[in-house]
Amino acid sequence: MLGDTADKISESVSDSAIGRAFSAYDIENNDAVRSRIILFFSYLFSKLKLKNLQRKLMRGFSQSPLLSFIEYLKNRLLSSKMRQYGVMILSFGFYSFSMYLLGILSFPDYYKGSNISLGVSVLSLICSVPMLCSKKTLVECIFNSPFGFRFFNGVFGFRQENIYSEIKHKGKTTLSLVLGMLLGVSTFFVKTENMLFVIFLSILCLLVLASPEGGIVLLISFFPLCPEKLLLCFAFFIVFSYFFKIIRGKRTFKIELCDLSVIIYAAVILFGGIFSVRPTISFVNSLKLTVYMLLYFVCVNTIGSKKWISRVRTSFLFSLSLCLIVALAQSLALNSAHFLLEDNILTGTVISLFDSSDTLAFMIVICGFIPVSSFINAHNSLRRAFVLLIFSLELYCLYIINSPFAVLAFTVSVAVLLLIYSNRNIFLIILFAIMIPVSEYILPSSANQNITEFISYAKELLVSRISIWRSSLSMALDNFLGGIGKGVFPVLFPSYANEGDIAVQSPHNIYIKEIIETGIFGLLIFLIFLLLFFQSNRKVFRIKDRKIIPDTAVGLVGIIGILLCGFVYDVFSNDKIFLLFWLMISFNRATGRYNILRTREPVHNTNGGQFSCDV
């Protein structure tokens, strides 16, 4: 009886105006295909003949000195003998060791190194010996060794066929020797370990240039550790590498209706940064956000198989685990008075690898349900136990972080996930809601006291937010049409602020901030994208086989959670969270397309659909 009632409720909601609005993606897609605008562009593209345009681009690539040099340099470095790299590392180790002795003995006040620098120099000298004895190329050493093949190909997805070259360059020993010398001498001014990291990063960039898909997995796995400038540069390099492959005709670029809204939204942000009240400030911020949004298209066109979905899921789980383990260490340091992390001990907060505890909470809200998908797809008990441990750490971190609305958003996401898998879970949610008023009679007094303090803090936070929203809305009305540009809010807000709001750097509401920065048109385009995004997910969740949709479901509930947080927090003020938002959306879209293709339904909203543009 309860099951029939739940099904009737679900059918009533689906048949309502709201339900039809979120399940009309195919209709809108077909209307878009038949619209005059699309027909005009289709006619225009047929006249332009995209294949001919692609051939012209490839011909231009072959004749471009810069792009030809990049391709030649990539092939030359990847197919060079390992002994050339051994000569460079030997020279680097020798000269960095010499700089260490020179700095310690003669210029102790100017030398930047330490005992770690000495260890890195000695380690470089030792590692150069087997490299000098090797007769293989760099690519052969990476992919012919069991560890290298499993690490670079199995984990990160670098494909040997994209990198391997039959031409083996002997290289010039003198050039390697001089390059190692220059790098070694520079360690007098730069730490030796940093210079060695630059060498390692350069080799990784060569692999990414040859196979940009592996760069996506690397980026997701280690983005919490990266400084924002390094993260931006690496993201731009991945985008450049992928479009570099498109120009050469070795990758495809497919666009559908939802993706088109992302392109328009990115264009609004970019041009809004150029034509703003403070273009010197807004252009840099707009360009940075546009680069992160371009990664969406790289991910959507990359994640197209079960193996790639598994790789990306694992990379999300790894980055989340890394943040939670560091947060646990900080919490233990606070509780046990061991000063492992002095800055965090003094402030008394757990921030993990981010700049604030709220940012850690946002990370958990977006990626917090990845362990659920990993648990479902795990093949042995040990992995499932590890995933359960990670999920327990999430709940613990949300408990110790004083971020009430993030906890509320996470709770709503749990409810949505339960409803996705079964309509009958609505009674479980209703039962939980009924238990809230009577919880004070069931829970111990200490727990009730914590809940009371939690609610009191949430009320105080909401009152302070309302004061800021009033001032921000006045600012939004004055810039209703065109906006002021990204990153300009802190400059202009003091003239609109009430007393006590002068130091505010954002309106603490992403929707109000969107009106202020990009105008009403920017907000409308963003909302249209979200509508199309939810519509495309609705189609996936109509699939009867519940076992094939966990990745799409966890991506959706993570996005819903962070959008709810956006009503009270400026979740996109942190570049890492903005990047993570678009990466999770791309993961959801890619897995959704894959699930629909697996069911072999006649759909129009996939990469092979009617409304798609193959480049």
CSV table of N, CA and C in Angstrom, one decimal, residues 305-436:
chain,number,residue,atom,x,y,z
A,305,SER,N,33.9,5.9,-21.8
A,305,SER,CA,33.9,4.4,-21.7
A,305,SER,C,33.9,4.0,-20.2
A,306,LYS,N,33.6,2.8,-19.9
A,306,LYS,CA,33.6,2.3,-18.5
A,306,LYS,C,34.9,2.5,-17.8
A,307,LYS,N,36.0,2.3,-18.6
A,307,LYS,CA,37.3,2.4,-18.0
A,307,LYS,C,37.6,3.8,-17.6
A,308,TRP,N,37.3,4.8,-18.5
A,308,TRP,CA,37.5,6.2,-18.2
A,308,TRP,C,36.6,6.7,-17.1
A,309,ILE,N,35.4,6.2,-17.0
A,309,ILE,CA,34.5,6.6,-15.8
A,309,ILE,C,35.2,6.1,-14.5
A,310,SER,N,35.7,4.9,-14.6
A,310,SER,CA,36.4,4.3,-13.4
A,310,SER,C,37.6,5.2,-13.0
A,311,ARG,N,38.4,5.6,-14.0
A,311,ARG,CA,39.6,6.4,-13.7
A,311,ARG,C,39.2,7.7,-13.0
A,312,VAL,N,38.2,8.4,-13.6
A,312,VAL,CA,37.8,9.7,-13.1
A,312,VAL,C,37.2,9.6,-11.7
A,313,ARG,N,36.3,8.5,-11.5
A,313,ARG,CA,35.7,8.3,-10.2
A,313,ARG,C,36.8,8.1,-9.2
A,314,THR,N,37.8,7.3,-9.5
A,314,THR,CA,38.9,7.0,-8.6
A,314,THR,C,39.7,8.3,-8.3
A,315,SER,N,39.9,9.1,-9.3
A,315,SER,CA,40.7,10.4,-9.1
A,315,SER,C,39.9,11.3,-8.1
A,316,PHE,N,38.6,11.4,-8.3
A,316,PHE,CA,37.7,12.2,-7.3
A,316,PHE,C,37.9,11.6,-5.9
A,317,LEU,N,37.8,10.3,-5.8
A,317,LEU,CA,37.9,9.6,-4.5
A,317,LEU,C,39.3,9.9,-3.9
A,318,PHE,N,40.3,9.9,-4.7
A,318,PHE,CA,41.7,10.1,-4.2
A,318,PHE,C,41.8,11.5,-3.6
A,319,SER,N,41.4,12.5,-4.4
A,319,SER,CA,41.5,13.9,-3.9
A,319,SER,C,40.7,14.1,-2.7
A,320,LEU,N,39.5,13.6,-2.6
A,320,LEU,CA,38.6,13.7,-1.4
A,320,LEU,C,39.3,13.0,-0.2
A,321,SER,N,39.9,11.8,-0.4
A,321,SER,CA,40.5,11.1,0.7
A,321,SER,C,41.7,11.9,1.2
A,322,LEU,N,42.5,12.5,0.3
A,322,LEU,CA,43.6,13.3,0.7
A,322,LEU,C,43.2,14.4,1.6
A,323,CYS,N,42.2,15.2,1.2
A,323,CYS,CA,41.7,16.3,2.0
A,323,CYS,C,41.2,15.8,3.3
A,324,LEU,N,40.4,14.7,3.4
A,324,LEU,CA,39.9,14.2,4.6
A,324,LEU,C,40.9,13.7,5.6
A,325,ILE,N,42.0,13.1,5.1
A,325,ILE,CA,43.1,12.6,5.9
A,325,ILE,C,43.8,13.7,6.5
A,326,VAL,N,44.1,14.8,5.7
A,326,VAL,CA,44.8,16.0,6.3
A,326,VAL,C,43.9,16.6,7.3
A,327,ALA,N,42.6,16.7,7.1
A,327,ALA,CA,41.6,17.3,8.0
A,327,ALA,C,41.6,16.5,9.3
A,328,LEU,N,41.7,15.2,9.2
A,328,LEU,CA,41.7,14.3,10.4
A,328,LEU,C,43.0,14.6,11.2
A,329,ALA,N,44.1,14.7,10.5
A,329,ALA,CA,45.4,15.0,11.2
A,329,ALA,C,45.3,16.3,11.9
A,330,GLN,N,44.7,17.3,11.3
A,330,GLN,CA,44.6,18.6,11.9
A,330,GLN,C,43.7,18.6,13.1
A,331,SER,N,42.6,17.8,13.0
A,331,SER,CA,41.7,17.7,14.2
A,331,SER,C,42.4,16.9,15.3
A,332,LEU,N,43.1,15.9,15.0
A,332,LEU,CA,43.8,15.2,16.1
A,332,LEU,C,44.9,16.1,16.8
A,333,ALA,N,45.5,16.9,15.9
A,333,ALA,CA,46.5,17.9,16.5
A,333,ALA,C,45.9,18.9,17.4
A,334,LEU,N,44.7,19.3,17.0
A,334,LEU,CA,44.0,20.3,17.9
A,334,LEU,C,43.5,19.6,19.2
A,335,ASN,N,43.0,18.4,19.1
A,335,ASN,CA,42.5,17.8,20.3
A,335,ASN,C,43.6,17.3,21.2
A,336,SER,N,44.7,16.9,20.7
A,336,SER,CA,45.8,16.3,21.5
A,336,SER,C,46.9,17.3,21.9
A,337,ALA,N,46.7,18.6,21.4
A,337,ALA,CA,47.7,19.7,21.7
A,337,ALA,C,49.1,19.4,21.1
A,338,HIS,N,49.2,18.6,20.1
A,338,HIS,CA,50.5,18.4,19.4
A,338,HIS,C,50.5,19.4,18.3
A,339,PHE,N,51.5,20.3,18.3
A,339,PHE,CA,51.5,21.4,17.4
A,339,PHE,C,52.2,20.9,16.1
A,340,LEU,N,51.4,20.1,15.3
A,340,LEU,CA,51.9,19.6,14.0
A,340,LEU,C,51.7,20.7,13.0
A,341,LEU,N,50.6,21.5,13.1
A,341,LEU,CA,50.4,22.5,12.1
A,341,LEU,C,50.1,23.8,12.9
A,342,GLU,N,51.1,24.6,13.1
A,342,GLU,CA,51.0,25.7,14.0
A,342,GLU,C,50.0,26.7,13.6
A,343,ASP,N,49.9,27.1,12.3
A,343,ASP,CA,48.9,28.1,11.9
A,343,ASP,C,47.5,27.7,12.2
A,344,ASN,N,47.2,26.4,12.0
A,344,ASN,CA,45.8,25.9,12.2
A,344,ASN,C,45.6,25.8,13.7
A,345,ILE,N,46.6,25.5,14.5
A,345,ILE,CA,46.4,25.3,15.9
A,345,ILE,C,46.1,26.7,16.5
A,346,LEU,N,46.7,27.7,16.0
A,346,LEU,CA,46.5,29.1,16.6
A,346,LEU,C,45.0,29.5,16.2
A,347,THR,N,44.6,29.3,15.1
A,347,THR,CA,43.2,29.7,14.7
A,347,THR,C,42.2,28.8,15.2
A,348,GLY,N,42.5,27.6,15.6
A,348,GLY,CA,41.6,26.6,16.1
A,348,GLY,C,40.6,26.1,15.1
A,349,THR,N,40.9,26.0,13.8
A,349,THR,CA,40.0,25.5,12.8
A,349,THR,C,40.7,24.4,12.0
A,350,VAL,N,39.8,23.6,11.4
A,350,VAL,CA,40.3,22.5,10.5
A,350,VAL,C,40.0,22.9,9.1
A,351,ILE,N,41.1,23.2,8.3
A,351,ILE,CA,40.9,23.7,7.0
A,351,ILE,C,41.4,22.7,5.9
A,352,SER,N,42.1,21.7,6.3
A,352,SER,CA,42.7,20.7,5.4
A,352,SER,C,43.7,21.4,4.5
A,353,LEU,N,43.5,21.2,3.2
A,353,LEU,CA,44.4,21.8,2.2
A,353,LEU,C,43.9,23.1,1.6
A,354,PHE,N,42.9,23.7,2.2
A,354,PHE,CA,42.2,24.8,1.6
A,354,PHE,C,42.5,26.0,2.5
A,355,ASP,N,41.9,27.2,2.2
A,355,ASP,CA,42.2,28.4,2.9
A,355,ASP,C,41.1,28.7,4.0
A,356,SER,N,40.1,27.9,4.1
A,356,SER,CA,39.1,28.0,5.1
A,356,SER,C,38.3,26.7,5.3
A,357,SER,N,37.7,26.6,6.5
A,357,SER,CA,36.9,25.4,6.8
A,357,SER,C,35.7,25.3,5.9
A,358,ASP,N,35.1,26.5,5.5
A,358,ASP,CA,33.9,26.4,4.6
A,358,ASP,C,34.3,25.8,3.2
A,359,THR,N,35.5,26.1,2.7
A,359,THR,CA,35.9,25.5,1.5
A,359,THR,C,36.0,24.0,1.6
A,360,LEU,N,36.5,23.5,2.7
A,360,LEU,CA,36.5,22.1,2.9
A,360,LEU,C,35.1,21.5,2.9
A,361,ALA,N,34.2,22.2,3.5
A,361,ALA,CA,32.8,21.8,3.6
A,361,ALA,C,32.2,21.7,2.2
A,362,PHE,N,32.6,22.7,1.3
A,362,PHE,CA,32.1,22.7,-0.1
A,362,PHE,C,32.6,21.5,-0.9
A,363,MET,N,33.9,21.2,-0.6
A,363,MET,CA,34.5,20.0,-1.2
A,363,MET,C,33.8,18.8,-0.9
A,364,ILE,N,33.4,18.6,0.4
A,364,ILE,CA,32.7,17.5,0.9
A,364,ILE,C,31.3,17.4,0.2
A,365,VAL,N,30.6,18.6,0.1
A,365,VAL,CA,29.3,18.6,-0.4
A,365,VAL,C,29.3,18.2,-1.9
A,366,ILE,N,30.3,18.6,-2.7
A,366,ILE,CA,30.3,18.3,-4.1
A,366,ILE,C,30.7,16.8,-4.3
A,367,CYS,N,31.8,16.4,-3.6
A,367,CYS,CA,32.4,15.1,-3.9
A,367,CYS,C,32.0,14.1,-2.8
A,368,GLY,N,31.1,14.5,-1.9
A,368,GLY,CA,30.8,13.6,-0.7
A,368,GLY,C,30.1,12.3,-1.1
A,369,PHE,N,29.5,12.2,-2.2
A,369,PHE,CA,28.8,11.0,-2.6
A,369,PHE,C,29.5,10.1,-3.6
A,370,ILE,N,30.7,10.5,-4.0
A,370,ILE,CA,31.6,9.7,-4.8
A,370,ILE,C,31.9,8.3,-4.1
A,371,PRO,N,32.1,8.3,-2.7
A,371,PRO,CA,32.3,7.0,-2.1
A,371,PRO,C,31.1,6.1,-2.2
A,372,VAL,N,29.9,6.6,-2.4
A,372,VAL,CA,28.7,5.7,-2.6
A,372,VAL,C,28.8,5.0,-3.9
A,373,SER,N,29.2,5.7,-5.0
A,373,SER,CA,29.4,5.1,-6.3
A,373,SER,C,30.6,4.1,-6.2
A,374,SER,N,31.6,4.5,-5.5
A,374,SER,CA,32.8,3.6,-5.4
A,374,SER,C,32.5,2.4,-4.7
A,375,PHE,N,31.6,2.5,-3.7
A,375,PHE,CA,31.2,1.3,-2.9
A,375,PHE,C,30.4,0.3,-3.8
A,376,ILE,N,29.5,0.9,-4.6
A,376,ILE,CA,28.7,0.1,-5.5
A,376,ILE,C,29.5,-0.6,-6.5
A,377,ASN,N,30.6,0.0,-7.0
A,377,ASN,CA,31.4,-0.5,-8.1
A,377,ASN,C,32.6,-1.3,-7.6
A,378,ALA,N,32.8,-1.3,-6.2
A,378,ALA,CA,33.9,-2.1,-5.7
A,378,ALA,C,33.8,-3.6,-5.9
A,379,HIS,N,34.9,-4.2,-6.1
A,379,HIS,CA,34.8,-5.7,-6.4
A,379,HIS,C,35.3,-6.6,-5.2
A,380,ASN,N,35.8,-6.0,-4.2
A,380,ASN,CA,36.2,-6.8,-3.0
A,380,ASN,C,35.9,-6.1,-1.7
A,381,SER,N,36.0,-6.8,-0.6
A,381,SER,CA,35.6,-6.3,0.7
A,381,SER,C,36.6,-5.2,1.2
A,382,LEU,N,37.9,-5.4,0.8
A,382,LEU,CA,38.8,-4.4,1.3
A,382,LEU,C,38.6,-3.0,0.8
A,383,ARG,N,38.2,-2.9,-0.5
A,383,ARG,CA,37.9,-1.6,-1.1
A,383,ARG,C,36.7,-1.1,-0.5
A,384,ARG,N,35.7,-1.9,-0.3
A,384,ARG,CA,34.4,-1.4,0.3
A,384,ARG,C,34.7,-0.9,1.7
A,385,ALA,N,35.5,-1.6,2.5
A,385,ALA,CA,35.8,-1.1,3.8
A,385,ALA,C,36.5,0.2,3.8
A,386,PHE,N,37.5,0.4,2.8
A,386,PHE,CA,38.1,1.7,2.7
A,386,PHE,C,37.2,2.8,2.3
A,387,VAL,N,36.2,2.5,1.4
A,387,VAL,CA,35.2,3.5,1.0
A,387,VAL,C,34.3,3.9,2.2
A,388,LEU,N,33.9,2.9,3.0
A,388,LEU,CA,33.1,3.2,4.2
A,388,LEU,C,33.9,4.1,5.2
A,389,LEU,N,35.2,3.8,5.3
A,389,LEU,CA,36.0,4.6,6.2
A,389,LEU,C,36.1,6.1,5.7
A,390,ILE,N,36.2,6.3,4.4
A,390,ILE,CA,36.2,7.6,3.8
A,390,ILE,C,34.9,8.4,4.0
A,391,PHE,N,33.8,7.6,3.9
A,391,PHE,CA,32.5,8.3,4.1
A,391,PHE,C,32.3,8.6,5.5
A,392,SER,N,32.8,7.8,6.4
A,392,SER,CA,32.7,8.1,7.9
A,392,SER,C,33.6,9.3,8.2
A,393,LEU,N,34.7,9.5,7.5
A,393,LEU,CA,35.5,10.7,7.7
A,393,LEU,C,34.8,11.9,7.2
A,394,GLU,N,34.0,11.8,6.2
A,394,GLU,CA,33.2,12.9,5.7
A,394,GLU,C,32.3,13.4,6.8
A,395,LEU,N,31.5,12.5,7.3
A,395,LEU,CA,30.5,12.8,8.3
A,395,LEU,C,31.2,13.4,9.6
A,396,TYR,N,32.4,12.9,9.9
A,396,TYR,CA,33.1,13.5,11.1
A,396,TYR,C,33.6,14.9,10.8
A,397,CYS,N,34.1,15.1,9.6
A,397,CYS,CA,34.6,16.5,9.2
A,397,CYS,C,33.4,17.5,9.1
A,398,LEU,N,32.2,17.0,8.6
A,398,LEU,CA,31.1,17.9,8.6
A,398,LEU,C,30.6,18.2,10.0
A,399,TYR,N,30.8,17.3,10.9
A,399,TYR,CA,30.5,17.5,12.3
A,399,TYR,C,31.4,18.6,13.0
A,400,ILE,N,32.7,18.5,12.8
A,400,ILE,CA,33.6,19.4,13.5
A,400,ILE,C,33.7,20.7,12.8
A,401,ILE,N,33.3,20.8,11.5
A,401,ILE,CA,33.4,22.1,10.8
A,401,ILE,C,32.1,22.9,11.1
A,402,ASN,N,32.3,24.1,11.5
A,402,ASN,CA,31.1,24.9,11.9
A,402,ASN,C,30.5,25.6,10.7
A,403,SER,N,29.8,24.8,9.9
A,403,SER,CA,29.2,25.3,8.6
A,403,SER,C,27.8,24.7,8.5
A,404,PRO,N,26.9,25.3,9.2
A,404,PRO,CA,25.5,24.7,9.3
A,404,PRO,C,24.8,24.5,8.0
A,405,PHE,N,24.9,25.5,7.1
A,405,PHE,CA,24.1,25.4,5.8
A,405,PHE,C,24.8,24.4,4.9
A,406,ALA,N,26.1,24.1,5.0
A,406,ALA,CA,26.7,23.0,4.2
A,406,ALA,C,26.2,21.7,4.7
A,407,VAL,N,26.0,21.6,6.0
A,407,VAL,CA,25.4,20.3,6.6
A,407,VAL,C,24.0,20.1,6.1
A,408,LEU,N,23.2,21.2,6.1
A,408,LEU,CA,21.8,21.2,5.6
A,408,LEU,C,21.8,20.8,4.1
A,409,ALA,N,22.7,21.3,3.3
A,409,ALA,CA,22.7,21.0,1.9
A,409,ALA,C,23.1,19.5,1.7
A,410,PHE,N,24.0,19.0,2.5
A,410,PHE,CA,24.4,17.6,2.4
A,410,PHE,C,23.3,16.7,2.7
A,411,THR,N,22.5,17.1,3.7
A,411,THR,CA,21.3,16.3,4.1
A,411,THR,C,20.3,16.3,3.0
A,412,VAL,N,20.0,17.4,2.4
A,412,VAL,CA,19.1,17.5,1.3
A,412,VAL,C,19.6,16.6,0.1
A,413,SER,N,20.9,16.6,-0.1
A,413,SER,CA,21.5,15.7,-1.2
A,413,SER,C,21.3,14.3,-0.9
A,414,VAL,N,21.4,13.9,0.4
A,414,VAL,CA,21.1,12.5,0.8
A,414,VAL,C,19.7,12.1,0.4
A,415,ALA,N,18.7,13.0,0.8
A,415,ALA,CA,17.3,12.8,0.5
A,415,ALA,C,17.1,12.6,-1.0
A,416,VAL,N,17.7,13.5,-1.8
A,416,VAL,CA,17.5,13.4,-3.3
A,416,VAL,C,18.1,12.1,-3.8
A,417,LEU,N,19.2,11.7,-3.3
A,417,LEU,CA,19.8,10.4,-3.7
A,417,LEU,C,18.9,9.2,-3.4
A,418,LEU,N,18.3,9.3,-2.3
A,418,LEU,CA,17.4,8.2,-1.9
A,418,LEU,C,16.2,8.2,-2.8
A,419,LEU,N,15.7,9.3,-3.2
A,419,LEU,CA,14.5,9.4,-4.1
A,419,LEU,C,14.9,9.0,-5.5
A,420,ILE,N,16.1,9.2,-5.9
A,420,ILE,CA,16.5,8.8,-7.3
A,420,ILE,C,16.5,7.3,-7.4
A,421,TYR,N,16.9,6.6,-6.4
A,421,TYR,CA,16.9,5.1,-6.4
A,421,TYR,C,15.6,4.5,-6.2
A,422,SER,N,14.7,5.1,-5.5
A,422,SER,CA,13.4,4.5,-5.3
A,422,SER,C,12.4,5.6,-4.8
A,423,ASN,N,11.2,5.7,-5.4
A,423,ASN,CA,10.2,6.6,-5.0
A,423,ASN,C,9.7,6.3,-3.6
A,424,ARG,N,9.8,5.0,-3.2
A,424,ARG,CA,9.3,4.6,-1.9
A,424,ARG,C,10.1,5.1,-0.7
A,425,ASN,N,11.3,5.6,-1.0
A,425,ASN,CA,12.1,6.2,0.1
A,425,ASN,C,11.6,7.5,0.6
A,426,ILE,N,10.5,8.0,-0.1
A,426,ILE,CA,9.9,9.2,0.4
A,426,ILE,C,9.4,9.1,1.8
A,427,PHE,N,8.9,7.8,2.2
A,427,PHE,CA,8.4,7.6,3.5
A,427,PHE,C,9.5,7.6,4.5
A,428,LEU,N,10.6,7.2,4.2
A,428,LEU,CA,11.8,7.2,5.1
A,428,LEU,C,12.2,8.7,5.3
A,429,ILE,N,12.1,9.5,4.3
A,429,ILE,CA,12.4,10.9,4.5
A,429,ILE,C,11.4,11.6,5.4
A,430,ILE,N,10.1,11.3,5.1
A,430,ILE,CA,9.0,11.8,5.9
A,430,ILE,C,9.2,11.4,7.4
A,431,LEU,N,9.5,10.1,7.6
A,431,LEU,CA,9.7,9.7,9.0
A,431,LEU,C,10.8,10.4,9.7
A,432,PHE,N,11.9,10.7,8.9
A,432,PHE,CA,13.0,11.4,9.5
A,432,PHE,C,12.6,12.8,9.9
A,433,ALA,N,11.8,13.5,9.0
A,433,ALA,CA,11.3,14.8,9.3
A,433,ALA,C,10.4,14.8,10.5
A,434,ILE,N,9.6,13.8,10.7
A,434,ILE,CA,8.7,13.7,11.9
A,434,ILE,C,9.6,13.5,13.1
A,435,MET,N,10.7,12.8,13.0
A,435,MET,CA,11.5,12.6,14.2
A,435,MET,C,12.2,13.8,14.7
A,436,ILE,N,12.4,14.8,13.9
A,436,ILE,CA,13.2,16.0,14.3
A,436,ILE,C,12.6,16.7,15.5
